[in-house]
XYZ file of C-alpha atoms in Angstrom:
456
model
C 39.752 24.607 -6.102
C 40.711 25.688 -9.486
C 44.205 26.893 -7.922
C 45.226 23.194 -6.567
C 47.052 21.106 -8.804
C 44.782 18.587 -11.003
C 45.450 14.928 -10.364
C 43.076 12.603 -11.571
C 39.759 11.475 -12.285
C 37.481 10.231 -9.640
C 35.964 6.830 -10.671
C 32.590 6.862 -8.484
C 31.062 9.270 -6.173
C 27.697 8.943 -4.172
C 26.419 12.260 -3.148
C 26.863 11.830 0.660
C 24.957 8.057 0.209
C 27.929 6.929 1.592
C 30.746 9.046 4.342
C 33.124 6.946 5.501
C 34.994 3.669 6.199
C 37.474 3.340 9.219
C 40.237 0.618 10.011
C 41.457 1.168 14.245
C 44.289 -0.601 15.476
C 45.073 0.058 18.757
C 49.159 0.213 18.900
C 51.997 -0.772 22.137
C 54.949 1.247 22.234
C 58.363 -0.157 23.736
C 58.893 1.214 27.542
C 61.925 3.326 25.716
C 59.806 5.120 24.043
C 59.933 8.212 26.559
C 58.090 11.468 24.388
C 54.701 12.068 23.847
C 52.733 9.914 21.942
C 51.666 13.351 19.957
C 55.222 13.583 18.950
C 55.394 9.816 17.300
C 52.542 10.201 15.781
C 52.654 13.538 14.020
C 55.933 12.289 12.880
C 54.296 8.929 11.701
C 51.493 11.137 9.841
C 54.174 13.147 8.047
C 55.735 9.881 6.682
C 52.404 8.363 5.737
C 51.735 11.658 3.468
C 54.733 11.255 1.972
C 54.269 7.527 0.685
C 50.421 7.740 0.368
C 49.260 10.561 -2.829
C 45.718 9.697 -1.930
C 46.145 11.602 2.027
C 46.325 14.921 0.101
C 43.759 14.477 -2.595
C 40.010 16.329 -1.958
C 37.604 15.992 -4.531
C 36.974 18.836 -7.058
C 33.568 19.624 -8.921
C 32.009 16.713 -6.963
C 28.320 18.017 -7.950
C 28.849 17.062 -11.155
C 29.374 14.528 -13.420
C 33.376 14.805 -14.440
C 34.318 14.935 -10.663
C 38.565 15.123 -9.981
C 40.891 14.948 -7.454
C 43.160 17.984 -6.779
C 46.143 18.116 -3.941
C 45.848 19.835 -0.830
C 49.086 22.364 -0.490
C 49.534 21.744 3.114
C 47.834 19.522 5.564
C 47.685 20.722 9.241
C 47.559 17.944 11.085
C 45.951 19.912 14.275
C 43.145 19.698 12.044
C 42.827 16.059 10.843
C 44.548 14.417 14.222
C 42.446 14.556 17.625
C 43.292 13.419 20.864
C 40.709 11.924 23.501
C 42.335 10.435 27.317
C 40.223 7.830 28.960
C 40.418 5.935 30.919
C 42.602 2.351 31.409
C 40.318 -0.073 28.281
C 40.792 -3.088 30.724
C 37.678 -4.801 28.803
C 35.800 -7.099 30.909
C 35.057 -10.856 29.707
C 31.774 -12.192 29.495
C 30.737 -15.744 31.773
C 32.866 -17.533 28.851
C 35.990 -15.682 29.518
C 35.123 -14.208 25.794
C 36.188 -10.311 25.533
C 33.604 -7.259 25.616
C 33.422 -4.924 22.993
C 35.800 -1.739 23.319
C 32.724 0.187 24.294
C 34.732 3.364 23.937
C 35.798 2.495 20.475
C 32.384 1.797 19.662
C 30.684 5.099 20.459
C 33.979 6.922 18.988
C 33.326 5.319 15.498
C 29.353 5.573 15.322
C 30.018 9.547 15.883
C 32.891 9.386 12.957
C 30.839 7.489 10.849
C 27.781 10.283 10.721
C 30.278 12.934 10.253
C 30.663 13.937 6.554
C 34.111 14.953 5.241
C 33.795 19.046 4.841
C 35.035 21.011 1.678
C 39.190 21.834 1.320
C 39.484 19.592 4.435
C 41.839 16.502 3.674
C 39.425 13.184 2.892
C 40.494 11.352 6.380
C 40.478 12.090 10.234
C 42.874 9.863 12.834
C 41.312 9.639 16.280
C 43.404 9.330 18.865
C 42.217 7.194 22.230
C 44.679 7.364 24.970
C 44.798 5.348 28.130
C 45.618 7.294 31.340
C 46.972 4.294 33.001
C 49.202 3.138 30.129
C 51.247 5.662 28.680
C 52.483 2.956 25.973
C 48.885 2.168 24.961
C 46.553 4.016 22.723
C 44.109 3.132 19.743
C 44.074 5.040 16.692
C 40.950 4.921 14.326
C 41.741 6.045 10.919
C 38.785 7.065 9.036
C 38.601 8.117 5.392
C 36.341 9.050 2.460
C 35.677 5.890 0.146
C 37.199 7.796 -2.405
C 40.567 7.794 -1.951
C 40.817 4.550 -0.121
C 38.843 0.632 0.267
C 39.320 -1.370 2.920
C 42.583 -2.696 2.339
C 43.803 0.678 2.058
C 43.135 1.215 6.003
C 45.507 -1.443 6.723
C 48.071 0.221 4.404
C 47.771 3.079 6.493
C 48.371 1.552 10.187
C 51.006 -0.399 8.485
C 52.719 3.032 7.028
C 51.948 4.253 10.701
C 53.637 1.166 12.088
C 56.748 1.484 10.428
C 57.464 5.278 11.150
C 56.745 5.223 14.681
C 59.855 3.360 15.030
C 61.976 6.510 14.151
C 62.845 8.569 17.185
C 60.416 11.801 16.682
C 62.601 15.025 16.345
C 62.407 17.673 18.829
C 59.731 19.763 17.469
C 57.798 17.592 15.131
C 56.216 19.463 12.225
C 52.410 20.356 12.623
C 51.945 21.457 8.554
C 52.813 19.303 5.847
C 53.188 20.048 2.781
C 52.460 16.696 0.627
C 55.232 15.666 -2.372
C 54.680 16.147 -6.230
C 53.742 12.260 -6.312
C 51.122 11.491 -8.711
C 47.613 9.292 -7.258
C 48.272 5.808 -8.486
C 45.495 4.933 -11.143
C 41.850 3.930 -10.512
C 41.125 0.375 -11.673
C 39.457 1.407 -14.699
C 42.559 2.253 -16.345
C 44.651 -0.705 -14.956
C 42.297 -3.517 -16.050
C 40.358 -4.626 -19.051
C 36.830 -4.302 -16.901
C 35.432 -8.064 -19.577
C 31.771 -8.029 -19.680
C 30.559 -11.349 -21.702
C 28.057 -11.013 -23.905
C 25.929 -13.072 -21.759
C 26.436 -11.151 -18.454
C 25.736 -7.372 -19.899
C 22.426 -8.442 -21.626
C 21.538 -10.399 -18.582
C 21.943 -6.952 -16.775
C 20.601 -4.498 -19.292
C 17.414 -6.503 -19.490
C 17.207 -6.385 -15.563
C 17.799 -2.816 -15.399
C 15.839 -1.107 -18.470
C 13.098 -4.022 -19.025
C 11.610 -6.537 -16.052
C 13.942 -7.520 -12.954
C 11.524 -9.639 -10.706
C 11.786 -9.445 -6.913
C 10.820 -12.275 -5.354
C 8.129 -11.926 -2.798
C 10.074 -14.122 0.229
C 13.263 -11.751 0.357
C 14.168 -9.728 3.215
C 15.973 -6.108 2.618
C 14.980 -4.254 5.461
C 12.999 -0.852 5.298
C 13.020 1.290 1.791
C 16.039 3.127 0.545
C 15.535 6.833 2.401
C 17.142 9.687 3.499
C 19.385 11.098 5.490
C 21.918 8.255 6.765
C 22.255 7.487 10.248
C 24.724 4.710 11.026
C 24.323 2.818 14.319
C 27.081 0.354 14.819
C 27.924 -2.556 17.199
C 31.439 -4.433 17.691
C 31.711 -8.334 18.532
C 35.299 -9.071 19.330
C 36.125 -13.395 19.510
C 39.138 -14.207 21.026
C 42.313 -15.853 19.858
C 40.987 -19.163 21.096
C 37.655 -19.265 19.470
C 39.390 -17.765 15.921
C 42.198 -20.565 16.083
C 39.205 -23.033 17.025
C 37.355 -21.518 14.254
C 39.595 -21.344 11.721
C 40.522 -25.021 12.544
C 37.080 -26.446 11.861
C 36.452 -24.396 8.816
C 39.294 -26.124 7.006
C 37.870 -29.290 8.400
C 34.678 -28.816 6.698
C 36.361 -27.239 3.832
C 35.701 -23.372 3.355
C 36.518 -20.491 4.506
C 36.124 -18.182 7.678
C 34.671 -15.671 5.418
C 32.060 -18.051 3.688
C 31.101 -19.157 7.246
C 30.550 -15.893 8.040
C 28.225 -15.179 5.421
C 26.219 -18.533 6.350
C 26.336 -17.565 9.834
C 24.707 -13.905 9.015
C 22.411 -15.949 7.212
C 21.203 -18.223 9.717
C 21.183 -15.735 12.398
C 18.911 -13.709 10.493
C 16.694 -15.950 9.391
C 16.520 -17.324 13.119
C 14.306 -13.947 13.871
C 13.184 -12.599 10.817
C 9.162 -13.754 10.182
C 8.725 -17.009 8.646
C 7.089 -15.600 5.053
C 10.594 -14.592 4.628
C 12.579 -16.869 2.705
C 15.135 -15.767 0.948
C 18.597 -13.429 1.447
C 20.666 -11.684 -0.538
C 24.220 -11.273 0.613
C 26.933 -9.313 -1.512
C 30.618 -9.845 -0.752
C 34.024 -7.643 -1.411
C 36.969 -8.731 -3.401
C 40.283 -7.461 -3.233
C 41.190 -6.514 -7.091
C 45.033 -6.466 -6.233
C 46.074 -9.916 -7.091
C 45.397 -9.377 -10.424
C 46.893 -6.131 -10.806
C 50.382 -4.997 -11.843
C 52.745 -5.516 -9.117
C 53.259 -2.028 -8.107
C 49.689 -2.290 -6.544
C 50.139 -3.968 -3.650
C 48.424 -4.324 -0.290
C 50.632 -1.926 0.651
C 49.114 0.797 -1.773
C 46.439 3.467 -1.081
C 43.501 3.240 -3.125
C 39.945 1.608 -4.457
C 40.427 -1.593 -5.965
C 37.711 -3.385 -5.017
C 34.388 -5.465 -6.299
C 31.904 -6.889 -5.131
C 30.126 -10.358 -5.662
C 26.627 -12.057 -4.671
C 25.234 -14.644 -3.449
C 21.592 -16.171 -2.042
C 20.436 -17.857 1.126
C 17.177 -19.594 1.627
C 15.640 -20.460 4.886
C 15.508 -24.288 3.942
C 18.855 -24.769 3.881
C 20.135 -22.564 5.956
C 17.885 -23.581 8.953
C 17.707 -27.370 8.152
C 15.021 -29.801 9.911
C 18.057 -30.114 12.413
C 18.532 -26.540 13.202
C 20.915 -27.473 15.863
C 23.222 -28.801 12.693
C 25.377 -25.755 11.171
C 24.837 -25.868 7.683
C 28.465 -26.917 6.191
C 27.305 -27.697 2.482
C 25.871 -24.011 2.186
C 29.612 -22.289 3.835
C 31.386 -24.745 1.336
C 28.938 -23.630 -1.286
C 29.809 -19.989 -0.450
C 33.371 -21.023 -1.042
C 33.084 -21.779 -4.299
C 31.357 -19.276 -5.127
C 34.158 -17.319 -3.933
C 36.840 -19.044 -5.901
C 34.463 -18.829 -8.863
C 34.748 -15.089 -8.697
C 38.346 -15.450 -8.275
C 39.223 -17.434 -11.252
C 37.293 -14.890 -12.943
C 39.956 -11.886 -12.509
C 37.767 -9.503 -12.261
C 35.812 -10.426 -15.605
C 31.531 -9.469 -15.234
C 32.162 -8.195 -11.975
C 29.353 -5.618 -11.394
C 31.752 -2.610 -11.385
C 32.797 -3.122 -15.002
C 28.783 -2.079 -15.537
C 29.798 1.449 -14.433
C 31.040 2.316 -18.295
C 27.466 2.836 -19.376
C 26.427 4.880 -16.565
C 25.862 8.786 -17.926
C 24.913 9.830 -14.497
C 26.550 8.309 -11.651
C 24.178 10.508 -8.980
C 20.995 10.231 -10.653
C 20.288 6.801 -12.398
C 22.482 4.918 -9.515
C 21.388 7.136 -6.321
C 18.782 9.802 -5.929
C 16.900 7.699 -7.963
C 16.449 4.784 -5.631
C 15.075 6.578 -3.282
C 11.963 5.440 -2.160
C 12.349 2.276 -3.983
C 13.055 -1.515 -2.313
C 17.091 -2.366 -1.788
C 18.009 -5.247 -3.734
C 20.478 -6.538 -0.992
C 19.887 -7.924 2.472
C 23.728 -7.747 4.032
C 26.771 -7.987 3.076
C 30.036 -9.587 4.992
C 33.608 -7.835 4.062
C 36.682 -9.198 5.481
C 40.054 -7.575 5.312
C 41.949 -10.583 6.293
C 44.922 -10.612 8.790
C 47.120 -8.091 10.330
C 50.075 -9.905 11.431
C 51.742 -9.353 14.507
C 54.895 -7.621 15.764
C 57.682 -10.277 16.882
C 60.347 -7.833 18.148
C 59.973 -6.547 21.471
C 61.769 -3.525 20.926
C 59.839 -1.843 18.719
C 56.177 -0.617 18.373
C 53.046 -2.854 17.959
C 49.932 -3.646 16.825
C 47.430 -5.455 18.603
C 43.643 -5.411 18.112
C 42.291 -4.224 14.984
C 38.665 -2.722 13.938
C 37.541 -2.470 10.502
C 34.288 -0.228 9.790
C 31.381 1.190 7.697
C 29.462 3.748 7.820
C 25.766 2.755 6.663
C 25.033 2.811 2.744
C 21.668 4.923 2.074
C 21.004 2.797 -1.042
C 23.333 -0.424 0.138
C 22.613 -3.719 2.045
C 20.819 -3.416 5.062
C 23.239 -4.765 7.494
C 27.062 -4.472 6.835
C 28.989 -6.824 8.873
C 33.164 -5.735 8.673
C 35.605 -8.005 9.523
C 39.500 -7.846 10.212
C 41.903 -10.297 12.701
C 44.448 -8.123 14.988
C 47.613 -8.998 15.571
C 46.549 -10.379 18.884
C 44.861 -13.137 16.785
C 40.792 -11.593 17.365
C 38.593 -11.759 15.019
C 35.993 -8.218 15.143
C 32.887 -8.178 13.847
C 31.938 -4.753 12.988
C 28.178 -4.578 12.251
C 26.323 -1.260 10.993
C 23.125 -0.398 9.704
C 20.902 2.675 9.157
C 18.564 3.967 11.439
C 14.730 3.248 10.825
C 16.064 0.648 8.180
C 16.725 -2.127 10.599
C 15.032 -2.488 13.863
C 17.645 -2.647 16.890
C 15.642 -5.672 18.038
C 16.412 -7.289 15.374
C 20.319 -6.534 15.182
C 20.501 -7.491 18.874
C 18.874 -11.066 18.517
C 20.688 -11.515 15.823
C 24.447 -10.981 16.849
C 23.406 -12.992 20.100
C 22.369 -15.961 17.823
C 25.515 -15.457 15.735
C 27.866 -14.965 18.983
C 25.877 -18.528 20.484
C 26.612 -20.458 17.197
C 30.428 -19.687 17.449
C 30.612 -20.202 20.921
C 28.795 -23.913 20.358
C 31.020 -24.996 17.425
C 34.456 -24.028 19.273
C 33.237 -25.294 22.530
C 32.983 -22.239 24.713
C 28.832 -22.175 24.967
């Protein structure tokens, strides 16, 4: 390590709390693309190295508490690029005509997400699915250490990928890479005035060092423990029922992503025991718009925070259960927009400052204790699709977690393909969640979306 050239800081690290996030887009190359798909994408790979400093940076002196990033001199993509045939992903449909999960997919990222990131080995893996009855066809999960990347970031990637598969691959694509002298773009602290009113820091230093209360009706799931074991489901929705959805959502004005987090809601509450009352969902903001314009969603890197907001069984599950609860999605919404207007003022992150020991006081101390969080819904937003015929595209897209030792108990990722579906993504840790429980509630959630667009 101490022979690698010294980049930057690393703003947060969590002691293998958390391993990995993954965005998979599964891509459709023109019929004149004749070489292996190796060949396009080691070639692809190279180009994303070059435009992205973060794909060479590991993390030096991580066990302690002034942790950096270093660059790797050469990345051998043999190492960090696998290759698995199967065979032809014709999903099935369900009685609806809705699509299946990508079971394939599925057991491909709940291995990725248990596997930690190992020392001088670059912070990211891309998985390669191939279909042996379409030669054109193959999915590509890209999964990557927190660190260097949010969730945004993953779409930066597949969109860097995108672009460079277009170039015809050279004859003998290059296996090592050695990574240009381009420095890490900076972290957000150093980019952004990280406001904390008056109000908001005693509000939390009197929660944190003096009495928080925890109300007696909330639902968290099992203790914070050790070690993580993700378990993970995908629930794809179809073109029809996201156009349907979206549709109605700006009828009863909010927001797919503030339906989403009532929907969690509900569905929860649906199975959970009745003396629970109360959940606590926590949302994640793209920082970017209020950046400078050289970050863009095009840029690799954590600019990210987070936001909260409660759910009570009364009005969630009205008197007229079989009524969706519009007022609570449109007061999600605002909430939302609230955060927004607030540029990134008293966001929770700008807390970090008075931290003096990121490992200890914010993780291997909560072990043992209750979470504070019940689930949180992240959406990426939109991947547009490919008009031109000619050249490669991207169709479905998967954004996922990995489960968060001392995080919400359920995770539910989001991101819309460019074949217009909408994937749910939903992890959890083993023993903290009962499978029971996840399964009864993504049929509730998949039966409410089905009734409201019409195809239950």
């Amino acid at each position: 390590m101490d022979e690698l050239e010294r980049l930057r800081p690393v703003a947060r690290h969590q002691v293998g709390f958390y391993l990995n996030v993954a965005v998979s887009a599964t891509y459709t190359l023109p019929n004149s693309f004749t070489a292996p798909i190796k060949d396009y994408v080691y070639q692809a790979c190279e180009a994303a190295i070059a435009e992205h400093p973060s794909l060479s940076a590991i993390v030096a002196d991580d066990h302690t508490q002034d942790p950096y990033f270093v660059r790797l001199p050469q990345i051998d993509l043999d190492k960090v690029v696998s290759f698995k045939v199967r065979q032809p992903s014709l999903l099935g449909t369900e009685a609806n005509g809705e699509p299946t999960p990508d079971l394939d997919l599925q057991a491909l990222l709940a291995g990725q997400h248990n596997l930690p990131f190992k020392a001088l080995d670059p912070l990211w893996r891309l998985c390669i699915l191939q279909d042996t009855g379409n030669k054109q066809h193959f999915t590509a999960a890209f999964v990557y250490h927190h660190a260097i990347g949010d969730g945004t970031s993953g779409k930066a990637f597949h969109q860097t990928l995108l672009r460079a598969l277009s170039a015809a691959p050279s004859d003998d694509p290059k296996t090592v890479i050695t990574p240009p002298q381009k420095s890490m773009l900076p972290n957000i602290e150093t980019i952004h005035s990280m406001n904390l009113s008056m109000w908001y820091l005693t509000k939390k230093l009197f929660q944190a060092k003096i009495y928080s209360r925890r109300d007696e009706g909330l639902w968290t799931g099992a203790k914070i423990r050790k070690p993580t074991q993700t378990r993970l489901r995908l629930v794809p929705f179809s073109e029809t029922i996201v156009t349907a959805l979206r549709h109605l959502c700006r009828q009863e004005n909010t927001t797919i992503t503030a339906f989403l987090q009532t929907l969690v809601a509900r569905s929860l509450f649906t199975h959970l025991p009745v003396e629970y009352s109360k959940l606590n969902c926590s949302g994640a903001l793209s920082c970017r718009r209020w950046l400078p314009e050289y970050i863009t969603d095009d840029s690799m890197g954590v600019w990210v925070q987070d936001y909260e907001e409660q759910y009570t069984r009364d009005a969630t599950i009205p008197s007229s259960d079989h009524m969706f609860p519009w007022a609570e999605a449109r007061r999600s919404r605002n909430t939302i927009n609230s955060v927004l207007k607030m540029k990134g003022k008293d966001a929770s992150i700008n807390l970090l400052q008075f931290v003096d020991d990121y490992q200890q006081e914010l993780c291997l101390s909560k072990v043992g204790l209750e979470r504070d969080k019940s689930f949180e819904v992240s959406n990426i937003g939109v991947v547009p699709p490919q008009t031109d015929p000619a050249v490669p595209d991207i169709q479905g897209m998967v954004f996922s977690q990995c489960a968060s030792v001392m995080g919400n108990a359920l995770q539910v990722s989001v991101v819309t393909g460019g074949d217009g579906c909408l994937v749910l993504a939903i992890s959890w840790q083993e023993s903290v969640v009962e499978v029971g429980l996840v399964n009864a509630f993504i049929e509730s959630a998949k039966g409410e979306i089905y009734r409201l667009t019409g195809r239950g």
